[in-house]
PDB file of C-alpha atoms in Angstrom:
ATOM      1  CA  MET A   1      22.964  43.018  12.979  1.00 60.00           C
ATOM      2  CA  ALA A   2      25.042  40.598  10.829  1.00 63.00           C
ATOM      3  CA  SER A   3      26.353  42.690   7.557  1.00 56.00           C
ATOM      4  CA  GLN A   4      26.426  41.492   3.997  1.00 55.00           C
ATOM      5  CA  ASN A   5      29.977  41.972   3.633  1.00 55.00           C
ATOM      6  CA  GLN A   6      31.327  39.904   6.868  1.00 77.00           C
ATOM      7  CA  SER A   7      31.544  36.164   6.443  1.00 87.00           C
ATOM      8  CA  PRO A   8      28.825  34.237   7.111  1.00 94.00           C
ATOM      9  CA  VAL A   9      29.120  33.838  10.698  1.00 95.00           C
ATOM     10  CA  TYR A  10      25.452  32.970  11.724  1.00 96.00           C
ATOM     11  CA  GLY A  11      24.513  30.983   8.679  1.00 95.00           C
ATOM     12  CA  ASN A  12      23.246  34.002   6.456  1.00 96.00           C
ATOM     13  CA  TYR A  13      24.512  33.299   2.981  1.00 93.00           C
ATOM     14  CA  HIS A  14      23.485  34.944   0.228  1.00 94.00           C
ATOM     15  CA  GLY A  15      22.125  33.803  -2.362  1.00 86.00           C
ATOM     16  CA  TYR A  16      21.266  30.762  -0.044  1.00 85.00           C
ATOM     17  CA  TYR A  17      18.053  29.526  -2.654  1.00 79.00           C
ATOM     18  CA  THR A  18      20.259  29.622  -5.686  1.00 78.00           C
ATOM     19  CA  LYS A  19      21.758  26.611  -3.908  1.00 73.00           C
ATOM     20  CA  ARG A  20      18.907  25.041  -2.905  1.00 68.00           C
ATOM     21  CA  PRO A  21      16.434  25.810  -5.676  1.00 62.00           C
ATOM     22  CA  SER A  22      12.993  25.073  -5.991  1.00 67.00           C
ATOM     23  CA  ILE A  23       9.481  26.224  -6.481  1.00 74.00           C
ATOM     24  CA  ARG A  24       8.170  24.252  -3.653  1.00 88.00           C
ATOM     25  CA  ASP A  25      10.166  23.860  -0.508  1.00 94.00           C
ATOM     26  CA  PRO A  26      10.899  19.780  -0.185  1.00 94.00           C
ATOM     27  CA  ARG A  27      10.509  20.292   3.603  1.00 96.00           C
ATOM     28  CA  LEU A  28       7.330  21.791   3.343  1.00 97.00           C
ATOM     29  CA  ALA A  29       6.082  19.237   0.955  1.00 95.00           C
ATOM     30  CA  LEU A  30       6.826  16.627   4.107  1.00 97.00           C
ATOM     31  CA  LEU A  31       3.660  18.373   5.803  1.00 97.00           C
ATOM     32  CA  PRO A  32      -0.160  17.630   4.573  1.00 96.00           C
ATOM     33  CA  PRO A  33      -1.457  20.620   2.881  1.00 94.00           C
ATOM     34  CA  THR A  34      -3.912  21.620   5.194  1.00 96.00           C
ATOM     35  CA  PHE A  35      -0.916  21.579   7.701  1.00 98.00           C
ATOM     36  CA  PHE A  36      -0.967  26.115   8.009  1.00 98.00           C
ATOM     37  CA  ALA A  37      -4.337  26.678   7.188  1.00 97.00           C
ATOM     38  CA  GLY A  38      -5.595  29.230   9.621  1.00 97.00           C
ATOM     39  CA  LYS A  39      -2.433  29.182  11.406  1.00 98.00           C
ATOM     40  CA  HIS A  40      -0.397  31.718  13.047  1.00 98.00           C
ATOM     41  CA  VAL A  41       3.438  31.000  11.842  1.00 98.00           C
ATOM     42  CA  LEU A  42       6.794  32.438  12.934  1.00 98.00           C
ATOM     43  CA  ASP A  43       9.891  31.452  10.748  1.00 98.00           C
ATOM     44  CA  ILE A  44      12.994  31.969  12.464  1.00 98.00           C
ATOM     45  CA  GLY A  45      16.417  32.544  10.146  1.00 97.00           C
ATOM     46  CA  CYS A  46      14.200  33.303   6.786  1.00 97.00           C
ATOM     47  CA  ASN A  47      16.677  34.219   4.791  1.00 97.00           C
ATOM     48  CA  GLU A  48      15.539  35.710   1.592  1.00 96.00           C
ATOM     49  CA  GLY A  49      11.863  34.804   2.725  1.00 97.00           C
ATOM     50  CA  TRP A  50      11.180  31.816   0.492  1.00 96.00           C
ATOM     51  CA  VAL A  51       9.974  29.363   2.694  1.00 97.00           C
ATOM     52  CA  THR A  52       8.324  32.211   4.708  1.00 98.00           C
ATOM     53  CA  CYS A  53       6.286  33.582   1.571  1.00 97.00           C
ATOM     54  CA  GLU A  54       5.522  30.030   0.114  1.00 97.00           C
ATOM     55  CA  ILE A  55       3.663  29.395   3.556  1.00 98.00           C
ATOM     56  CA  ALA A  56       1.656  32.479   3.239  1.00 97.00           C
ATOM     57  CA  GLN A  57       0.941  32.488  -0.812  1.00 95.00           C
ATOM     58  CA  SER A  58       0.196  28.625  -0.776  1.00 95.00           C
ATOM     59  CA  TRP A  59      -0.618  27.539   1.834  1.00 96.00           C
ATOM     60  CA  GLY A  60      -3.747  29.168   3.608  1.00 95.00           C
ATOM     61  CA  ALA A  61      -1.685  30.915   6.349  1.00 97.00           C
ATOM     62  CA  ARG A  62      -3.543  33.233   8.328  1.00 97.00           C
ATOM     63  CA  ARG A  63      -0.436  34.939   9.545  1.00 97.00           C
ATOM     64  CA  VAL A  64       3.599  34.427   8.838  1.00 98.00           C
ATOM     65  CA  VAL A  65       6.057  36.431  10.313  1.00 97.00           C
ATOM     66  CA  GLY A  66      10.188  35.686   9.378  1.00 98.00           C
ATOM     67  CA  VAL A  67      12.740  37.061  11.447  1.00 98.00           C
ATOM     68  CA  ASP A  68      16.711  37.001  10.357  1.00 98.00           C
ATOM     69  CA  ILE A  69      19.652  38.525  12.019  1.00 97.00           C
ATOM     70  CA  ASP A  70      20.447  39.805   8.265  1.00 97.00           C
ATOM     71  CA  ASP A  71      18.847  43.044   7.335  1.00 97.00           C
ATOM     72  CA  ALA A  72      19.762  42.857   3.628  1.00 97.00           C
ATOM     73  CA  LEU A  73      18.467  39.576   3.659  1.00 98.00           C
ATOM     74  CA  VAL A  74      15.073  41.115   5.104  1.00 98.00           C
ATOM     75  CA  ARG A  75      15.396  43.437   2.630  1.00 97.00           C
ATOM     76  CA  ALA A  76      14.992  40.899  -0.108  1.00 97.00           C
ATOM     77  CA  ALA A  77      12.676  39.188   1.502  1.00 97.00           C
ATOM     78  CA  TRP A  78       9.987  42.146   1.240  1.00 96.00           C
ATOM     79  CA  LYS A  79      11.372  42.303  -2.106  1.00 94.00           C
ATOM     80  CA  ARG A  80       9.974  38.300  -2.980  1.00 94.00           C
ATOM     81  CA  ARG A  81       6.876  39.223  -0.855  1.00 95.00           C
ATOM     82  CA  ARG A  82       6.333  42.309  -3.871  1.00 92.00           C
ATOM     83  CA  SER A  83       7.700  40.119  -6.694  1.00 89.00           C
ATOM     84  CA  LEU A  84       5.369  37.185  -5.459  1.00 90.00           C
ATOM     85  CA  TRP A  85       2.461  39.280  -5.552  1.00 86.00           C
ATOM     86  CA  SER A  86       3.227  40.618  -8.595  1.00 84.00           C
ATOM     87  CA  LEU A  87       3.637  36.955 -10.730  1.00 80.00           C
ATOM     88  CA  GLN A  88       0.605  35.480  -8.832  1.00 78.00           C
ATOM     89  CA  SER A  89      -1.779  33.574 -10.921  1.00 70.00           C
ATOM     90  CA  PRO A  90      -5.720  34.057 -10.577  1.00 62.00           C
ATOM     91  CA  ALA A  91      -5.426  30.548 -10.574  1.00 48.00           C
ATOM     92  CA  LEU A  92      -3.468  30.092  -7.460  1.00 51.00           C
ATOM     93  CA  ASN A  93      -4.846  26.764  -5.294  1.00 53.00           C
ATOM     94  CA  VAL A  94      -4.540  28.021  -1.522  1.00 61.00           C
ATOM     95  CA  PRO A  95      -6.071  25.881   1.088  1.00 67.00           C
ATOM     96  CA  GLN A  96      -8.889  27.598   3.250  1.00 61.00           C
ATOM     97  CA  LYS A  97     -10.024  27.393   6.191  1.00 61.00           C
ATOM     98  CA  THR A  98     -13.984  27.194   7.748  1.00 54.00           C
ATOM     99  CA  GLU A  99     -15.683  26.119  10.922  1.00 55.00           C
ATOM    100  CA  ASP A 100     -15.931  23.145   9.840  1.00 58.00           C
ATOM    101  CA  GLY A 101     -12.133  22.563   9.383  1.00 59.00           C
ATOM    102  CA  PRO A 102      -9.781  23.387   6.379  1.00 55.00           C
ATOM    103  CA  THR A 103     -10.658  23.285   2.581  1.00 55.00           C
ATOM    104  CA  SER A 104     -10.098  23.847  -0.417  1.00 49.00           C
ATOM    105  CA  SER A 105      -9.710  26.790  -2.545  1.00 42.00           C
ATOM    106  CA  PRO A 106     -12.688  29.219  -3.727  1.00 38.00           C
ATOM    107  CA  GLU A 107     -13.928  29.411  -6.907  1.00 41.00           C
ATOM    108  CA  LEU A 108     -10.981  30.034  -9.229  1.00 39.00           C
ATOM    109  CA  ASN A 109     -10.917  33.540 -10.677  1.00 44.00           C
ATOM    110  CA  ASP A 110     -10.494  32.964 -15.002  1.00 46.00           C
ATOM    111  CA  ASP A 111      -9.959  36.811 -15.303  1.00 48.00           C
ATOM    112  CA  PRO A 112      -6.642  36.570 -17.423  1.00 46.00           C
ATOM    113  CA  CYS A 113      -6.596  40.816 -16.794  1.00 48.00           C
ATOM    114  CA  ASP A 114      -5.620  39.827 -13.559  1.00 51.00           C
ATOM    115  CA  TYR A 115      -2.350  38.433 -14.337  1.00 58.00           C
ATOM    116  CA  PHE A 116       1.094  40.143 -14.703  1.00 57.00           C
ATOM    117  CA  PRO A 117       3.559  37.862 -16.695  1.00 59.00           C
ATOM    118  CA  VAL A 118       6.928  37.751 -15.724  1.00 57.00           C
ATOM    119  CA  SER A 119       7.844  39.924 -18.784  1.00 58.00           C
ATOM    120  CA  CYS A 120       6.275  42.332 -17.386  1.00 61.00           C
ATOM    121  CA  GLU A 121       7.964  42.115 -14.157  1.00 57.00           C
ATOM    122  CA  GLN A 122      11.367  42.251 -15.197  1.00 60.00           C
ATOM    123  CA  SER A 123      10.602  45.358 -17.561  1.00 63.00           C
ATOM    124  CA  HIS A 124       8.286  47.521 -15.416  1.00 60.00           C
ATOM    125  CA  GLY A 125       9.483  46.005 -11.835  1.00 65.00           C
ATOM    126  CA  PRO A 126       7.074  44.179  -9.727  1.00 65.00           C
ATOM    127  CA  LEU A 127       3.593  45.405  -9.435  1.00 68.00           C
ATOM    128  CA  PRO A 128       2.693  48.080  -6.326  1.00 68.00           C
ATOM    129  CA  ILE A 129       0.870  45.577  -3.287  1.00 75.00           C
ATOM    130  CA  PRO A 130      -2.613  47.356  -2.708  1.00 74.00           C
ATOM    131  CA  GLY A 131      -4.193  48.651   0.750  1.00 77.00           C
ATOM    132  CA  ASN A 132      -6.103  45.770   2.743  1.00 76.00           C
ATOM    133  CA  ALA A 133      -8.954  47.664   4.291  1.00 65.00           C
ATOM    134  CA  THR A 134     -11.161  44.957   4.891  1.00 68.00           C
ATOM    135  CA  GLY A 135      -8.155  43.019   6.776  1.00 70.00           C
ATOM    136  CA  GLN A 136      -8.201  39.971   4.961  1.00 76.00           C
ATOM    137  CA  HIS A 137      -5.510  37.492   6.120  1.00 85.00           C
ATOM    138  CA  ALA A 138      -4.384  36.514   2.634  1.00 90.00           C
ATOM    139  CA  PHE A 139      -1.124  37.050   0.782  1.00 92.00           C
ATOM    140  CA  PRO A 140       0.484  39.178   0.508  1.00 93.00           C
ATOM    141  CA  HIS A 141      -0.777  41.178   3.746  1.00 94.00           C
ATOM    142  CA  ASN A 142      -0.624  37.890   5.983  1.00 96.00           C
ATOM    143  CA  VAL A 143       3.362  37.945   5.883  1.00 97.00           C
ATOM    144  CA  THR A 144       5.970  40.603   7.444  1.00 97.00           C
ATOM    145  CA  PHE A 145       9.431  40.114   8.102  1.00 98.00           C
ATOM    146  CA  ARG A 146      11.462  41.983  10.876  1.00 97.00           C
ATOM    147  CA  THR A 147      15.560  42.096  11.286  1.00 97.00           C
ATOM    148  CA  VAL A 148      16.112  40.842  14.709  1.00 96.00           C
ATOM    149  CA  ASP A 149      18.660  38.466  16.597  1.00 95.00           C
ATOM    150  CA  TRP A 150      15.653  36.194  17.670  1.00 95.00           C
ATOM    151  CA  VAL A 151      17.953  34.010  20.208  1.00 94.00           C
ATOM    152  CA  THR A 152      18.831  36.823  22.494  1.00 92.00           C
ATOM    153  CA  GLU A 153      15.690  39.903  21.884  1.00 88.00           C
ATOM    154  CA  ASP A 154      14.332  40.264  24.587  1.00 77.00           C
ATOM    155  CA  SER A 155      11.666  43.203  23.559  1.00 57.00           C
ATOM    156  CA  ILE A 156      10.106  40.162  21.348  1.00 56.00           C
ATOM    157  CA  SER A 157       6.983  38.667  23.262  1.00 61.00           C
ATOM    158  CA  ASP A 158       7.304  35.742  25.158  1.00 58.00           C
ATOM    159  CA  GLU A 159       3.291  35.064  25.261  1.00 72.00           C
ATOM    160  CA  PRO A 160       2.215  31.553  23.384  1.00 86.00           C
ATOM    161  CA  ILE A 161       0.861  33.451  20.343  1.00 92.00           C
ATOM    162  CA  CYS A 162       1.697  30.531  17.505  1.00 97.00           C
ATOM    163  CA  ASP A 163       0.298  27.923  16.368  1.00 98.00           C
ATOM    164  CA  VAL A 164       3.499  26.772  14.444  1.00 98.00           C
ATOM    165  CA  VAL A 165       7.430  27.931  14.774  1.00 98.00           C
ATOM    166  CA  LEU A 166       9.949  26.730  11.795  1.00 98.00           C
ATOM    167  CA  ALA A 167      13.819  26.146  12.685  1.00 98.00           C
ATOM    168  CA  PHE A 168      15.416  25.031   9.197  1.00 97.00           C
ATOM    169  CA  SER A 169      18.622  24.928   9.091  1.00 96.00           C
ATOM    170  CA  ILE A 170      19.880  27.361  12.116  1.00 98.00           C
ATOM    171  CA  THR A 171      20.649  25.481  14.991  1.00 98.00           C
ATOM    172  CA  LYS A 172      24.154  25.157  14.157  1.00 98.00           C
ATOM    173  CA  TRP A 173      25.027  28.787  14.065  1.00 98.00           C
ATOM    174  CA  ILE A 174      23.148  29.989  17.283  1.00 98.00           C
ATOM    175  CA  HIS A 175      24.992  26.505  19.146  1.00 98.00           C
ATOM    176  CA  LEU A 176      28.385  28.212  17.693  1.00 98.00           C
ATOM    177  CA  ASN A 177      27.567  31.781  18.297  1.00 97.00           C
ATOM    178  CA  HIS A 178      26.038  31.016  21.688  1.00 97.00           C
ATOM    179  CA  GLY A 179      27.051  27.632  23.191  1.00 98.00           C
ATOM    180  CA  ASP A 180      24.947  25.544  25.047  1.00 98.00           C
ATOM    181  CA  ASP A 181      23.275  27.926  27.231  1.00 98.00           C
ATOM    182  CA  GLY A 182      22.231  29.996  23.899  1.00 98.00           C
ATOM    183  CA  ILE A 183      20.771  26.698  22.543  1.00 98.00           C
ATOM    184  CA  LYS A 184      19.190  25.791  25.445  1.00 98.00           C
ATOM    185  CA  LYS A 185      17.494  29.623  25.895  1.00 97.00           C
ATOM    186  CA  PHE A 186      16.752  28.893  21.702  1.00 97.00           C
ATOM    187  CA  PHE A 187      14.499  26.468  22.834  1.00 98.00           C
ATOM    188  CA  ILE A 188      12.680  27.853  25.735  1.00 96.00           C
ATOM    189  CA  LYS A 189      12.075  31.053  23.516  1.00 96.00           C
ATOM    190  CA  VAL A 190      10.143  28.435  21.179  1.00 97.00           C
ATOM    191  CA  HIS A 191       8.328  26.713  23.727  1.00 97.00           C
ATOM    192  CA  SER A 192       7.569  30.011  25.445  1.00 95.00           C
ATOM    193  CA  ASN A 193       5.801  31.712  22.191  1.00 95.00           C
ATOM    194  CA  LEU A 194       3.906  28.277  21.166  1.00 97.00           C
ATOM    195  CA  LYS A 195       0.756  27.689  22.241  1.00 97.00           C
ATOM    196  CA  PRO A 196      -0.573  24.221  23.636  1.00 97.00           C
ATOM    197  CA  GLY A 197      -0.800  21.716  21.045  1.00 98.00           C
ATOM    198  CA  GLY A 198       1.459  23.905  18.871  1.00 98.00           C
ATOM    199  CA  VAL A 199       3.954  22.888  16.813  1.00 98.00           C
ATOM    200  CA  PHE A 200       7.727  22.943  16.465  1.00 98.00           C
ATOM    201  CA  ILE A 201       9.480  21.943  13.433  1.00 98.00           C
ATOM    202  CA  LEU A 202      12.984  21.500  13.516  1.00 98.00           C
ATOM    203  CA  GLU A 203      16.032  21.148  10.759  1.00 98.00           C
ATOM    204  CA  PRO A 204      19.166  20.817  12.777  1.00 98.00           C
ATOM    205  CA  GLN A 205      22.286  19.901  11.665  1.00 97.00           C
ATOM    206  CA  ALA A 206      24.658  16.796  12.233  1.00 96.00           C
ATOM    207  CA  TRP A 207      27.704  17.825  14.812  1.00 97.00           C
ATOM    208  CA  ASP A 208      29.505  16.743  11.838  1.00 95.00           C
ATOM    209  CA  THR A 209      28.937  19.721   9.624  1.00 96.00           C
ATOM    210  CA  TYR A 210      29.837  22.019  12.264  1.00 97.00           C
ATOM    211  CA  GLY A 211      34.115  21.809  12.037  1.00 94.00           C
ATOM    212  CA  LYS A 212      33.703  23.503   8.894  1.00 93.00           C
ATOM    213  CA  ALA A 213      31.521  26.146  10.030  1.00 93.00           C
ATOM    214  CA  ARG A 214      33.575  27.099  12.801  1.00 93.00           C
ATOM    215  CA  ARG A 215      36.826  27.593  10.618  1.00 93.00           C
ATOM    216  CA  MET A 216      35.035  30.565   9.372  1.00 93.00           C
ATOM    217  CA  ASP A 217      35.979  32.476  12.742  1.00 95.00           C
ATOM    218  CA  GLN A 218      38.015  32.519  15.263  1.00 96.00           C
ATOM    219  CA  ARG A 219      35.460  33.398  18.182  1.00 96.00           C
ATOM    220  CA  LEU A 220      33.153  30.400  16.493  1.00 97.00           C
ATOM    221  CA  LYS A 221      36.506  28.161  16.800  1.00 96.00           C
ATOM    222  CA  GLU A 222      36.831  29.057  20.443  1.00 97.00           C
ATOM    223  CA  ASN A 223      33.120  28.694  21.198  1.00 97.00           C
ATOM    224  CA  ALA A 224      33.221  25.171  19.896  1.00 97.00           C
ATOM    225  CA  LYS A 225      35.569  23.829  22.215  1.00 97.00           C
ATOM    226  CA  ARG A 226      33.150  24.851  24.841  1.00 97.00           C
ATOM    227  CA  LEU A 227      29.877  23.106  23.629  1.00 98.00           C
ATOM    228  CA  LYS A 228      28.949  20.112  25.302  1.00 98.00           C
ATOM    229  CA  VAL A 229      25.573  19.200  23.892  1.00 98.00           C
ATOM    230  CA  ARG A 230      25.019  17.484  20.267  1.00 98.00           C
ATOM    231  CA  PRO A 231      22.239  17.866  18.030  1.00 98.00           C
ATOM    232  CA  ASP A 232      21.101  14.350  19.191  1.00 97.00           C
ATOM    233  CA  ASN A 233      20.990  15.341  22.827  1.00 98.00           C
ATOM    234  CA  PHE A 234      18.259  18.150  21.380  1.00 98.00           C
ATOM    235  CA  SER A 235      15.736  15.710  21.219  1.00 98.00           C
ATOM    236  CA  GLY A 236      16.201  15.271  24.946  1.00 98.00           C
ATOM    237  CA  LEU A 237      16.966  18.913  25.864  1.00 98.00           C
ATOM    238  CA  LEU A 238      12.524  19.624  23.855  1.00 98.00           C
ATOM    239  CA  ARG A 239      11.174  16.629  26.014  1.00 98.00           C
ATOM    240  CA  GLU A 240      12.400  18.463  28.964  1.00 98.00           C
ATOM    241  CA  LEU A 241      10.792  21.653  28.555  1.00 98.00           C
ATOM    242  CA  GLY A 242       7.431  19.820  27.491  1.00 98.00           C
ATOM    243  CA  PHE A 243       7.387  18.436  23.791  1.00 98.00           C
ATOM    244  CA  GLY A 244       6.537  15.263  22.701  1.00 98.00           C
ATOM    245  CA  PRO A 245       8.509  12.859  21.380  1.00 98.00           C
ATOM    246  CA  PRO A 246       9.890  13.682  18.032  1.00 98.00           C
ATOM    247  CA  GLN A 247       8.313  12.473  14.717  1.00 98.00           C
ATOM    248  CA  HIS A 248      10.768  11.989  12.000  1.00 98.00           C
ATOM    249  CA  LEU A 249       9.287  13.608   8.757  1.00 98.00           C
ATOM    250  CA  GLY A 250      11.371  12.759   6.555  1.00 97.00           C
ATOM    251  CA  SER A 251      15.624  13.838   4.611  1.00 96.00           C
ATOM    252  CA  PRO A 252      14.478  15.386   1.423  1.00 92.00           C
ATOM    253  CA  GLY A 253      17.145  17.254   0.239  1.00 83.00           C
ATOM    254  CA  GLU A 254      20.175  16.234  -1.360  1.00 84.00           C
ATOM    255  CA  GLY A 255      23.884  16.085  -0.443  1.00 84.00           C
ATOM    256  CA  GLY A 256      24.682  18.299   2.014  1.00 83.00           C
ATOM    257  CA  PHE A 257      21.077  19.219   2.525  1.00 89.00           C
ATOM    258  CA  HIS A 258      20.435  15.773   3.242  1.00 92.00           C
ATOM    259  CA  ARG A 259      19.044  16.418   6.848  1.00 95.00           C
ATOM    260  CA  PRO A 260      16.512  15.739   8.735  1.00 96.00           C
ATOM    261  CA  VAL A 261      12.961  17.369   9.832  1.00 98.00           C
ATOM    262  CA  GLU A 262      11.910  16.689  13.029  1.00 98.00           C
ATOM    263  CA  LEU A 263       8.188  17.707  14.457  1.00 98.00           C
ATOM    264  CA  TYR A 264       7.132  18.040  17.792  1.00 98.00           C
ATOM    265  CA  ILE A 265       4.230  19.189  19.415  1.00 98.00           C
ATOM    266  CA  LYS A 266       4.128  21.403  23.038  1.00 98.00           C
ATOM    267  CA  LYS A 267       2.222  19.459  25.700  1.00 96.00           C
TER     268      LYS A 267
END
């Protein structure tokens, strides 16, 4: 697994979201409000869990799993989960799913005693997370994290269990570390883990950004020399596996984060 003291050769940047700060991630804002309602979601390369927790807390997902190769980032994600739970307002508006489909949130709780101000969290630490005796699929019990190299881990189930798989800004690092065969294996595993009709949301990095990344490490530099596949080829690879044509959702980021977000549906 990756170490906090090493160069971020897997894209495992610490403090990533201090460079990309937002209360609501603009990439998720490209999707309809009920997109994740009642869904099983896998967030690959979850970093400190900001996107993972937002989907679990604010989008009504049934279950969200975040995986990352860096154990320190995963520990930070667990910490963020607890902190968000402590600060969660009773007026949180979470999409719900009923037999008739997704709908709005239930009646809001106006009891101010349920709210834990940020000043208390800073002074006394986060609130403990209560047990989930009823088995409800609600935040924070609907989100978990795991340290794993998802591309190479053979113990991960290849059964189609996911409704949605997210891959935000990780393809470059998979490609540079594992080569053309590695990025193809990654796409195959995504396809295998999605249910029929499941959705793959991809934010690929452009080829011209590989240059700076490969200079981090001699191994990446040597791997880059052997790459034949380009990010522009990803769409064709995914369609060969059985995904439909890409739906281009937009490019909401600024500066170096201005990247396309694409949606693919498994046939």
